[in-house]
PDB file of C-alpha atoms in Angstrom:
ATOM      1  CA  UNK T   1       0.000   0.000   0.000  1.00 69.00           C
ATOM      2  CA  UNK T   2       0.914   3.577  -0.838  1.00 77.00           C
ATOM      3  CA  UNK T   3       2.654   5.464   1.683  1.00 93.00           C
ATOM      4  CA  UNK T   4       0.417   7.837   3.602  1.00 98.00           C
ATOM      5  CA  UNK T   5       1.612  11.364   4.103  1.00 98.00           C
ATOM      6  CA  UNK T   6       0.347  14.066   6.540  1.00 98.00           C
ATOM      7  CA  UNK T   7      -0.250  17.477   5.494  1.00 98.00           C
ATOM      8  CA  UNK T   8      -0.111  20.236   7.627  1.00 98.00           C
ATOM      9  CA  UNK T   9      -0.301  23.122   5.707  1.00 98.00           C
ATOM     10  CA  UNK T  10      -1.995  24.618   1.908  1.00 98.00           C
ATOM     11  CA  UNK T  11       1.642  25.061   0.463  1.00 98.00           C
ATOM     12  CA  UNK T  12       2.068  21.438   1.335  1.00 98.00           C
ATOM     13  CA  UNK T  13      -1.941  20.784  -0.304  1.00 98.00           C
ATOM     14  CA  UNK T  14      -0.921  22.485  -3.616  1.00 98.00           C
ATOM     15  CA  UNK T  15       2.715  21.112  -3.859  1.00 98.00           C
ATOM     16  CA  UNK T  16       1.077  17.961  -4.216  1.00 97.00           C
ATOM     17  CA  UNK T  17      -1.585  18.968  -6.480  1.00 97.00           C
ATOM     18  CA  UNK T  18      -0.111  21.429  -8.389  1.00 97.00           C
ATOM     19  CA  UNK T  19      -0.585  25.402  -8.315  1.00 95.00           C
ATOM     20  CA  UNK T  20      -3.367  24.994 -11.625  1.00 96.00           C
ATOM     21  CA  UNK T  21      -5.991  23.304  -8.859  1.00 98.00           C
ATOM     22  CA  UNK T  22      -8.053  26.298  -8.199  1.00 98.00           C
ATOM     23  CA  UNK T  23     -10.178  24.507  -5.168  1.00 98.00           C
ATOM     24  CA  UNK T  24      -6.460  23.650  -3.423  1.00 98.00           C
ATOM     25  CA  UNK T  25      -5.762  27.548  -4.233  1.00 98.00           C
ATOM     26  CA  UNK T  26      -8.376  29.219  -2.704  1.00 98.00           C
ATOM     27  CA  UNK T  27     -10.510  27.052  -0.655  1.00 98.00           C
ATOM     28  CA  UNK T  28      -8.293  25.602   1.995  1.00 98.00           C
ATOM     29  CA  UNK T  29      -6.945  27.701   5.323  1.00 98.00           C
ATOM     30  CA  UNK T  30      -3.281  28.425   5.377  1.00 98.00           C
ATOM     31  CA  UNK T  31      -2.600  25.906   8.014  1.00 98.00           C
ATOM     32  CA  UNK T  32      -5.053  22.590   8.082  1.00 98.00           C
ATOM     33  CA  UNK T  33      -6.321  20.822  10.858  1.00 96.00           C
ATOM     34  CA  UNK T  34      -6.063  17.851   8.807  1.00 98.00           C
ATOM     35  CA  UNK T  35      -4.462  16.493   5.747  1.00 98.00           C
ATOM     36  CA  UNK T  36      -3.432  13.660   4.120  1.00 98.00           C
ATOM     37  CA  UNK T  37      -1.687  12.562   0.518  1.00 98.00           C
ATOM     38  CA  UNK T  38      -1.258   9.842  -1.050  1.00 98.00           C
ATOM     39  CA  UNK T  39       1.143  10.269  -4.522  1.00 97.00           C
ATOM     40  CA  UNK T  40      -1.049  12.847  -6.225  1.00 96.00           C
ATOM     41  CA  UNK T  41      -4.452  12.413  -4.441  1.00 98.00           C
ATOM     42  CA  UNK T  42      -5.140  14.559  -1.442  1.00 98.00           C
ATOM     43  CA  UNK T  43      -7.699  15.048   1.542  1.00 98.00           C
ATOM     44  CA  UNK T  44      -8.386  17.738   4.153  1.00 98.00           C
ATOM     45  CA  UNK T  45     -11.191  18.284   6.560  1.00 98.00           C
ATOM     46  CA  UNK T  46     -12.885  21.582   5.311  1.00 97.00           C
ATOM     47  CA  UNK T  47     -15.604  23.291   7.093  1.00 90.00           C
ATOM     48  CA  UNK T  48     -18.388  23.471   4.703  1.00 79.00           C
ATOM     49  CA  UNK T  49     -20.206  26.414   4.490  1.00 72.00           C
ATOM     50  CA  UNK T  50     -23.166  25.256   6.400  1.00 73.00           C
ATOM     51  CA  UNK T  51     -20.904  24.502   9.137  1.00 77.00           C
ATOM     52  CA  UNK T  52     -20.313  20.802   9.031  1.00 86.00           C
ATOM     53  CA  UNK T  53     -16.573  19.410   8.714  1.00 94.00           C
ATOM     54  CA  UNK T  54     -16.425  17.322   5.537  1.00 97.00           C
ATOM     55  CA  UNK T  55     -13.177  15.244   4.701  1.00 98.00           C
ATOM     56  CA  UNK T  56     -12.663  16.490   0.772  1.00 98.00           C
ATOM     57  CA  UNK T  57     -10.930  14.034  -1.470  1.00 98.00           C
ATOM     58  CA  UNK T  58      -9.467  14.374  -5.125  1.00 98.00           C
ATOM     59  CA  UNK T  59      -6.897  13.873  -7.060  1.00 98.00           C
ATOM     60  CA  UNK T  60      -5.749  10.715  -9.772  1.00 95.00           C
ATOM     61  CA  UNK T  61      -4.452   8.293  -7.030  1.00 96.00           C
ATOM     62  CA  UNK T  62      -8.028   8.586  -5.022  1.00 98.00           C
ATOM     63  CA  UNK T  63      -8.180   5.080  -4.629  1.00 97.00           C
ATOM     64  CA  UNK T  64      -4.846   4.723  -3.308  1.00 97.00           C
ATOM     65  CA  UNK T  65      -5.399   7.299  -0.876  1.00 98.00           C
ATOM     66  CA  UNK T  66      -9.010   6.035   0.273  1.00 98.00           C
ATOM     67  CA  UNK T  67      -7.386   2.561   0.943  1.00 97.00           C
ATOM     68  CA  UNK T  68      -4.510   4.149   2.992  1.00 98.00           C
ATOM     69  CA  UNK T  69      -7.493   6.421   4.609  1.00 98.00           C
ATOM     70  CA  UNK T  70      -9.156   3.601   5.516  1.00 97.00           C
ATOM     71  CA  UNK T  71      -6.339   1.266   6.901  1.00 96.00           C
ATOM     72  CA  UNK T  72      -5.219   4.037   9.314  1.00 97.00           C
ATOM     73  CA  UNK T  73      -8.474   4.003  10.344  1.00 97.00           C
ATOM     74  CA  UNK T  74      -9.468   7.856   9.233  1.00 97.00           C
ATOM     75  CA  UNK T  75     -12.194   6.888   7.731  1.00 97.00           C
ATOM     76  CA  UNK T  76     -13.727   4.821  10.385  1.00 96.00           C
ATOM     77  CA  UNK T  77     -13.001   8.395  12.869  1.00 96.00           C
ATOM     78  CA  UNK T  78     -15.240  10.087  10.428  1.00 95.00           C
ATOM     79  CA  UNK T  79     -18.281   7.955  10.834  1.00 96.00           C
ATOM     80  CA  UNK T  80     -20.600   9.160  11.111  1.00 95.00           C
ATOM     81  CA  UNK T  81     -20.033  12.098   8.969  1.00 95.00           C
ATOM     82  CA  UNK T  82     -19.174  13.913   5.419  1.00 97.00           C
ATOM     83  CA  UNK T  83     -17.202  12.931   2.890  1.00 98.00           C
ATOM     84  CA  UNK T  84     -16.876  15.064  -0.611  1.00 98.00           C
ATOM     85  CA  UNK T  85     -15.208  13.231  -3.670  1.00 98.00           C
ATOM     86  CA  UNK T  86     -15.672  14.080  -7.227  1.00 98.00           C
ATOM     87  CA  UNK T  87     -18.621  12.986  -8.990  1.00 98.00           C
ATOM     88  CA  UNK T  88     -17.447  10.790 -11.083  1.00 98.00           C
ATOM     89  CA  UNK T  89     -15.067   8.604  -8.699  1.00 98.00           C
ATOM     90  CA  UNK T  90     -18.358   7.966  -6.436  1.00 98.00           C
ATOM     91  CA  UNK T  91     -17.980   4.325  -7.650  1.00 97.00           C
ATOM     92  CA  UNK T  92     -14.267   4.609  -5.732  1.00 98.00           C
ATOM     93  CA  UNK T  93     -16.156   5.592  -2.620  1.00 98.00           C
ATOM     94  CA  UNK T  94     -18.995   3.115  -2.737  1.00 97.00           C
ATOM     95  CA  UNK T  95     -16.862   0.102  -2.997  1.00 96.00           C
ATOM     96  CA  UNK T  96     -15.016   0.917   0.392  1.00 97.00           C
ATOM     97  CA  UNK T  97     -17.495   2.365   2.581  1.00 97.00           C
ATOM     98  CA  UNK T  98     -21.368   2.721   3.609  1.00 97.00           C
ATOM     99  CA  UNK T  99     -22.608   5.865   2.413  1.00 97.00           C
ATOM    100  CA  UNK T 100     -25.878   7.531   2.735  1.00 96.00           C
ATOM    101  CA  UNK T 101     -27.755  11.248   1.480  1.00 96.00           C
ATOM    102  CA  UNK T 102     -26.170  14.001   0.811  1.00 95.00           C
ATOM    103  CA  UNK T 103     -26.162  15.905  -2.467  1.00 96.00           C
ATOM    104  CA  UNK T 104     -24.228  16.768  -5.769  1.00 98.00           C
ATOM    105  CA  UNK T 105     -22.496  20.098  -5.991  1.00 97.00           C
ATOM    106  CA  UNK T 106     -20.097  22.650  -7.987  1.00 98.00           C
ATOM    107  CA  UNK T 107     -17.523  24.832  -6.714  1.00 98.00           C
ATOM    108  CA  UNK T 108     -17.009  27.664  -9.092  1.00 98.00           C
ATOM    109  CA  UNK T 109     -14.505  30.739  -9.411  1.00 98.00           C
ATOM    110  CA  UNK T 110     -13.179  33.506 -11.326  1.00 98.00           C
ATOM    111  CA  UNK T 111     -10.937  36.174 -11.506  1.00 98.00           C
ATOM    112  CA  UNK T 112     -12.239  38.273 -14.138  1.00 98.00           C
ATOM    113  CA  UNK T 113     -14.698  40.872 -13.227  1.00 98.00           C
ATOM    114  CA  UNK T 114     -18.384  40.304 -14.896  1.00 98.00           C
ATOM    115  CA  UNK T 115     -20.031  42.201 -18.097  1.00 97.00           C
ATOM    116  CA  UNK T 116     -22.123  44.797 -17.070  1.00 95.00           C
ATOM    117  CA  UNK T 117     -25.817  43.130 -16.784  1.00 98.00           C
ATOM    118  CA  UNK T 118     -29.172  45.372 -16.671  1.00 98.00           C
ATOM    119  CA  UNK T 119     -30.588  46.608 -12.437  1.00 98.00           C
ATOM    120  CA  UNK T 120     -26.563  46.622 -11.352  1.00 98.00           C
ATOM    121  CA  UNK T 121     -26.883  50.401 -10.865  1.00 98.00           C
ATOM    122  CA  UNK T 122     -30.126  49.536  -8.724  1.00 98.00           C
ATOM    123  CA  UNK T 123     -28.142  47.663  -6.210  1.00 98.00           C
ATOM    124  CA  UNK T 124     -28.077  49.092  -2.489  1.00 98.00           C
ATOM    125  CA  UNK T 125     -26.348  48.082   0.656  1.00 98.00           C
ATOM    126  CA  UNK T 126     -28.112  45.692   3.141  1.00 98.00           C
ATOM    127  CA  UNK T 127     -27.120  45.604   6.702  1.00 98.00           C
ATOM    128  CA  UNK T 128     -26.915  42.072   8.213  1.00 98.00           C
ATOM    129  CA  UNK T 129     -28.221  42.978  11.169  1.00 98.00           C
ATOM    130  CA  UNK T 130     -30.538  45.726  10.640  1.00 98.00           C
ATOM    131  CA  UNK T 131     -32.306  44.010   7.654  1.00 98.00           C
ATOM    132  CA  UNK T 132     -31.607  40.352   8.463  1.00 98.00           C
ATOM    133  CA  UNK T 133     -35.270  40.132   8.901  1.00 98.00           C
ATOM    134  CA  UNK T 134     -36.613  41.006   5.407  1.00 98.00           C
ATOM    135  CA  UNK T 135     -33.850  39.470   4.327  1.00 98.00           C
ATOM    136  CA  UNK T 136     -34.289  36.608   6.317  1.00 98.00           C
ATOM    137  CA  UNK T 137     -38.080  35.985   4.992  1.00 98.00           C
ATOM    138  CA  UNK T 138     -36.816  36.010   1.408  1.00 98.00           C
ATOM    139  CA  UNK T 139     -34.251  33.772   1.576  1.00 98.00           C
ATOM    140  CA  UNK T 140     -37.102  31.536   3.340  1.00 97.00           C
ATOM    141  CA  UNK T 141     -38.803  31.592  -0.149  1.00 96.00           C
ATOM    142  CA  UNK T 142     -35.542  29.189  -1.101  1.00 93.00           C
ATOM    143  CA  UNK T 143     -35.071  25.823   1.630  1.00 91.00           C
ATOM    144  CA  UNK T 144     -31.226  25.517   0.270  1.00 92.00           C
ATOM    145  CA  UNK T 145     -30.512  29.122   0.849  1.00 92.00           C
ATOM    146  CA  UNK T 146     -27.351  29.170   3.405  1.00 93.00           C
ATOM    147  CA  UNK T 147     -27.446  33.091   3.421  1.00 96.00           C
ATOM    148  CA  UNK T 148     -27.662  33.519   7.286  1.00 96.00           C
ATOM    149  CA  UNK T 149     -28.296  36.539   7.920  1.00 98.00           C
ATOM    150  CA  UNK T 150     -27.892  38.536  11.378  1.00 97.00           C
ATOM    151  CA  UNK T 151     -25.380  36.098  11.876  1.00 96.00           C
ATOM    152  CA  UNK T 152     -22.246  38.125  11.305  1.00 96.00           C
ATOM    153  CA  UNK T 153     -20.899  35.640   8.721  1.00 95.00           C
ATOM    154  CA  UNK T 154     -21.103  38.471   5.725  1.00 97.00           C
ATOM    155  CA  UNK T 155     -18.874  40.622   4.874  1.00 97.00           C
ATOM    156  CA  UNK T 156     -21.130  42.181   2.491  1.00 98.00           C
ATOM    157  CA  UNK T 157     -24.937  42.105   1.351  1.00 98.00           C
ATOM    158  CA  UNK T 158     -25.801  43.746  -1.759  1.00 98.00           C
ATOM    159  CA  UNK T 159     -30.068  43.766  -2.971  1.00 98.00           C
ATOM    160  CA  UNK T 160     -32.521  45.185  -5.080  1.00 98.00           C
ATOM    161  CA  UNK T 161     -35.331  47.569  -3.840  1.00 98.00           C
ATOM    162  CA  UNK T 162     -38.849  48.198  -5.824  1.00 98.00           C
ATOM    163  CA  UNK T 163     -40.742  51.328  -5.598  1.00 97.00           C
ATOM    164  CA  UNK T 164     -42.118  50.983  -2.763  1.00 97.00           C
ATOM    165  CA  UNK T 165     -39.077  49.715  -0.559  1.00 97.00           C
ATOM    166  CA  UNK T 166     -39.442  45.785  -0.938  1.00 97.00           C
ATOM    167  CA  UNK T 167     -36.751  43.440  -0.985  1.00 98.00           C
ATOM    168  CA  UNK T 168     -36.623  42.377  -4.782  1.00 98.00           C
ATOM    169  CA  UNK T 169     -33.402  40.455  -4.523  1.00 98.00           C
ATOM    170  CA  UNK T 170     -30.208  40.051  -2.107  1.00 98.00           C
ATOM    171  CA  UNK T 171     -27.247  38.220  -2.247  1.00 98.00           C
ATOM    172  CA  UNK T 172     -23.842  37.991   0.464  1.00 98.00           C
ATOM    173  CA  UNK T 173     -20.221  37.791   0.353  1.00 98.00           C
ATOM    174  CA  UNK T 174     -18.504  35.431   3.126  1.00 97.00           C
ATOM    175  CA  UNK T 175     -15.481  34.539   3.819  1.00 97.00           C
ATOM    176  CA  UNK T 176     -13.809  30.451   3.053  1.00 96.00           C
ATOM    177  CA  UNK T 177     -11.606  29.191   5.764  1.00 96.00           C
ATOM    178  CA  UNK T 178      -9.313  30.590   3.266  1.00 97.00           C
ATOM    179  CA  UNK T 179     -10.673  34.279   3.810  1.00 97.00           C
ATOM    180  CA  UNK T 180     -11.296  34.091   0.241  1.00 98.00           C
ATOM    181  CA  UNK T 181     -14.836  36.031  -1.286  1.00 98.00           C
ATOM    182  CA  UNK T 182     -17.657  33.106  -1.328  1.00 98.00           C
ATOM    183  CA  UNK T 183     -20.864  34.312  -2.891  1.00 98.00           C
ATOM    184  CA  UNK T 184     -23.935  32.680  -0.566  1.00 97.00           C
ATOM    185  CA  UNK T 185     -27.574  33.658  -0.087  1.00 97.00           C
ATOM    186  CA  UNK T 186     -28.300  34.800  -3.768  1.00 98.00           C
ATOM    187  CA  UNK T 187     -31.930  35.097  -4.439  1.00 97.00           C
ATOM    188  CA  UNK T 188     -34.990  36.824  -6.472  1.00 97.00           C
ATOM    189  CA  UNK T 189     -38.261  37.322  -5.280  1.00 97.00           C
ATOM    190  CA  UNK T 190     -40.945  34.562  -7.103  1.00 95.00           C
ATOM    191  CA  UNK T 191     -42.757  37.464  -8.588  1.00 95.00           C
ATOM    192  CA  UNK T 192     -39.821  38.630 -10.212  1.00 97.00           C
ATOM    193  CA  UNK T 193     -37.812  35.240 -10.841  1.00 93.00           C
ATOM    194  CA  UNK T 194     -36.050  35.980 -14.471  1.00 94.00           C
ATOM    195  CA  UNK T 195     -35.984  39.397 -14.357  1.00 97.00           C
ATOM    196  CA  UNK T 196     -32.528  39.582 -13.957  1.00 97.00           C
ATOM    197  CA  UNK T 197     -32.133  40.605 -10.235  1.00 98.00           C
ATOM    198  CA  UNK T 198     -30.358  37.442  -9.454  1.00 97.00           C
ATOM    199  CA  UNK T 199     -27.778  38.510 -11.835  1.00 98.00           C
ATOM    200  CA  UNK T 200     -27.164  41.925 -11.023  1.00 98.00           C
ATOM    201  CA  UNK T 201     -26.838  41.060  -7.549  1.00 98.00           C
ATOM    202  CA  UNK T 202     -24.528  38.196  -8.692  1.00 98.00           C
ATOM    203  CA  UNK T 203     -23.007  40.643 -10.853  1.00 98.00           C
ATOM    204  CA  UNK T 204     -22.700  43.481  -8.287  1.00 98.00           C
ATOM    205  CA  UNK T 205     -21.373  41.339  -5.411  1.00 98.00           C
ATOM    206  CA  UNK T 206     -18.671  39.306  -7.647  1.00 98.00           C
ATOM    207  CA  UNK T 207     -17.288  43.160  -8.979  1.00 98.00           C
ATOM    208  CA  UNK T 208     -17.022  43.820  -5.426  1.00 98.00           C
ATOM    209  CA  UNK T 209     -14.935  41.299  -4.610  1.00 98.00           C
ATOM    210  CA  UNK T 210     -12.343  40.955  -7.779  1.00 98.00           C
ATOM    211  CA  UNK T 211     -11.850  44.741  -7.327  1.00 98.00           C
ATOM    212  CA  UNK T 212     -11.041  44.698  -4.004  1.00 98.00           C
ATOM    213  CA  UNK T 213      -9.168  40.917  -3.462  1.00 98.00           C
ATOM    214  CA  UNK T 214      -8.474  39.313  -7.443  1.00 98.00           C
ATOM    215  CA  UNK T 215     -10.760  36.575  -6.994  1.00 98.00           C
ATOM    216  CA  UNK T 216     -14.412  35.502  -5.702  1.00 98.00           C
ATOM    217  CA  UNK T 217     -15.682  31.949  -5.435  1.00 98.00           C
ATOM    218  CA  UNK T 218     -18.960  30.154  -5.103  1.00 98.00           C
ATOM    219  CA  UNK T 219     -20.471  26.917  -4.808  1.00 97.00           C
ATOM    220  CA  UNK T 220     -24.162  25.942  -6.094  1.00 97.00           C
ATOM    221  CA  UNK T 221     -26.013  22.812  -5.906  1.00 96.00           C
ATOM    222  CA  UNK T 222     -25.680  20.653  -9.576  1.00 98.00           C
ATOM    223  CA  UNK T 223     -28.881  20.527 -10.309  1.00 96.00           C
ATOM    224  CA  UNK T 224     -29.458  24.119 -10.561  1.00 94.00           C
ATOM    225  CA  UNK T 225     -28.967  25.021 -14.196  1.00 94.00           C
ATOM    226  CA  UNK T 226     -30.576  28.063 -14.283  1.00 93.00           C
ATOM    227  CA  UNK T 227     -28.112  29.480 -11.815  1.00 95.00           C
ATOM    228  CA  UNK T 228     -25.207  27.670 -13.547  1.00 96.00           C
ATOM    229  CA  UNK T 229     -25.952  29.446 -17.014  1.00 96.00           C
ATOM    230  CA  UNK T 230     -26.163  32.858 -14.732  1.00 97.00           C
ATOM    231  CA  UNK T 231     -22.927  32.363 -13.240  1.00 98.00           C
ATOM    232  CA  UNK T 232     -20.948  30.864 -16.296  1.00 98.00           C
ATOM    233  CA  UNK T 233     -22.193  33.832 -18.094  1.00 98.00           C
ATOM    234  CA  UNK T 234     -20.798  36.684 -15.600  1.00 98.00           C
ATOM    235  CA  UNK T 235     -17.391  35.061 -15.899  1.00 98.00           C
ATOM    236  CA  UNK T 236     -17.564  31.580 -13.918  1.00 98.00           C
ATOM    237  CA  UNK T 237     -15.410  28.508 -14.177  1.00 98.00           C
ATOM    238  CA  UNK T 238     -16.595  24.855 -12.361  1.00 98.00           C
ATOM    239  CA  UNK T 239     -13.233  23.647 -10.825  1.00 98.00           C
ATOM    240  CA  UNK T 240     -14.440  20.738  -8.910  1.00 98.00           C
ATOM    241  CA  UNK T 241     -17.718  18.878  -9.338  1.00 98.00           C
ATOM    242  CA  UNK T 242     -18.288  17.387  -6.402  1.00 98.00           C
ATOM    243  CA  UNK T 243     -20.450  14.657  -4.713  1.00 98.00           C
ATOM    244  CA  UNK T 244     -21.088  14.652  -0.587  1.00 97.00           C
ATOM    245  CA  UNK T 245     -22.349  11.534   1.359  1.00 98.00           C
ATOM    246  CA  UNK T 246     -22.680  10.834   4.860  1.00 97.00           C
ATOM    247  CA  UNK T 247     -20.192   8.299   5.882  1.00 97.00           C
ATOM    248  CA  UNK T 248     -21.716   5.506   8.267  1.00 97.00           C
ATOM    249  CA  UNK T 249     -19.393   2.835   7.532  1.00 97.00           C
ATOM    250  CA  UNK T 250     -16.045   1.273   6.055  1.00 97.00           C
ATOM    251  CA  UNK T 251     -16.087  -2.076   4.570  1.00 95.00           C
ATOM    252  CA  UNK T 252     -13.159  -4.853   5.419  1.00 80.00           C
TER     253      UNK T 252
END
């Protein structure tokens, strides 16, 4: 069996991946709090962005690295709890451990600021505290939103106003472990859904962050396409496709 290594630190992540892996780039913190290679193939415990800790793996020698996971007995410390490997090594995963749930997702990024899109220059300033309320019931019109507002988790929330003063559409910047831009918590009102103010929010936050910090990131559940052809069309490129399960078990 392949030799196990620990990894202690991003530098250490993207020496073994190599500097083109935008995920190993941006997503990770400086120092982990737990990280593992085998040849290629790496793993780290990441603190997803609603919270949990999920052990991501990738790379071409997954295999290798799930079999030397699982003989230390890492894998059997996880359960029960996430795992993230790319979609289509979810065969690798099956055939050495119980999985359950979870969900298919993309991580996205780019470092190009977005085409001007029609309603930008009606974008305003939300106050997470102030406003988490109305912001708060309409994010509730979306079950997946992971917005949080009033939580202090945003450094920014940009929305969209009508006439009258209503919350048309909002959308937040947070922060990775990384301290790298994340978008989270983009939505449009129903009565307005394809109007565009998902966009310009999308838009208006992502131009926010590339100005100020050279990159902005985002993640977005795979079976959203709608979203996908909004965000691929202001600029943004799917790095990592990814597939999460809840570990319960490791088979002998």
């Amino acid at each position: 069996m392949a030799e196990l290594r620990v990894l202690r630190t991003r530098d250490e992540l993207l020496a073994t991946v190599g500097a083109a892996d935008a995920f190993g780039r941006f997503d990770p913190p400086e120092q982990l709090s737990a990280g593992y290679a085998v040849g290629s193939a790496v793993a780290y415990l990441r603190r997803a962005h609603a919270g949990r800790s999920t052990l991501s793996v990738w790379g071409a020698d997954l295999t290798g690295l799930l079999d030397a996971l699982a003989a230390a007995g890492i894998l059997g410390d996880l359960v029960p709890g996430w795992i993230s490997v790319p979609r289509d090594r979810v065969h690798d995963l099956t055939h050495r451990a119980v999985v359950r749930g979870g969900g298919d997702w993309d991580w996205l990024w780019t470092e190009a600021a977005p085409p001007a899109v029609p309603h930008e220059g009606r974008l305003v300033t939300l106050d997470d505290t102030a406003d988490a309320e109305e912001i708060g019931a309409l994010l509730a019109q979306n079950p997946r939103s992971e917005g949080y507002p009033g939580t202090g988790r945003s450094a920014l929330w940009l929305g969209i106003r009508d006439a009258s003063g209503g919350l048309l559409a909002c959308g937040a910047v947070h922060r990775l472990e990384s301290g790298v831009a994340h978008l989270a918590g983009i939505h449009a009102a129903e009565r307005v859904r394809g109007q565009g103010f998902g966009r310009a929010v999308t838009a208006g936050l992502t131009r926010w962050a590339v100005g100020r910090e050279g990159v902005c990131t985002l993640g977005m559940y795979a079976d959203s396409a709608r979203a996908r052809g909004v965000y691929e069309s202001l600029g943004y490129r799917i790095d990592k496709q990814w597939s999460s399960r809840i570990l319960f078990g490791v088979l002998s």
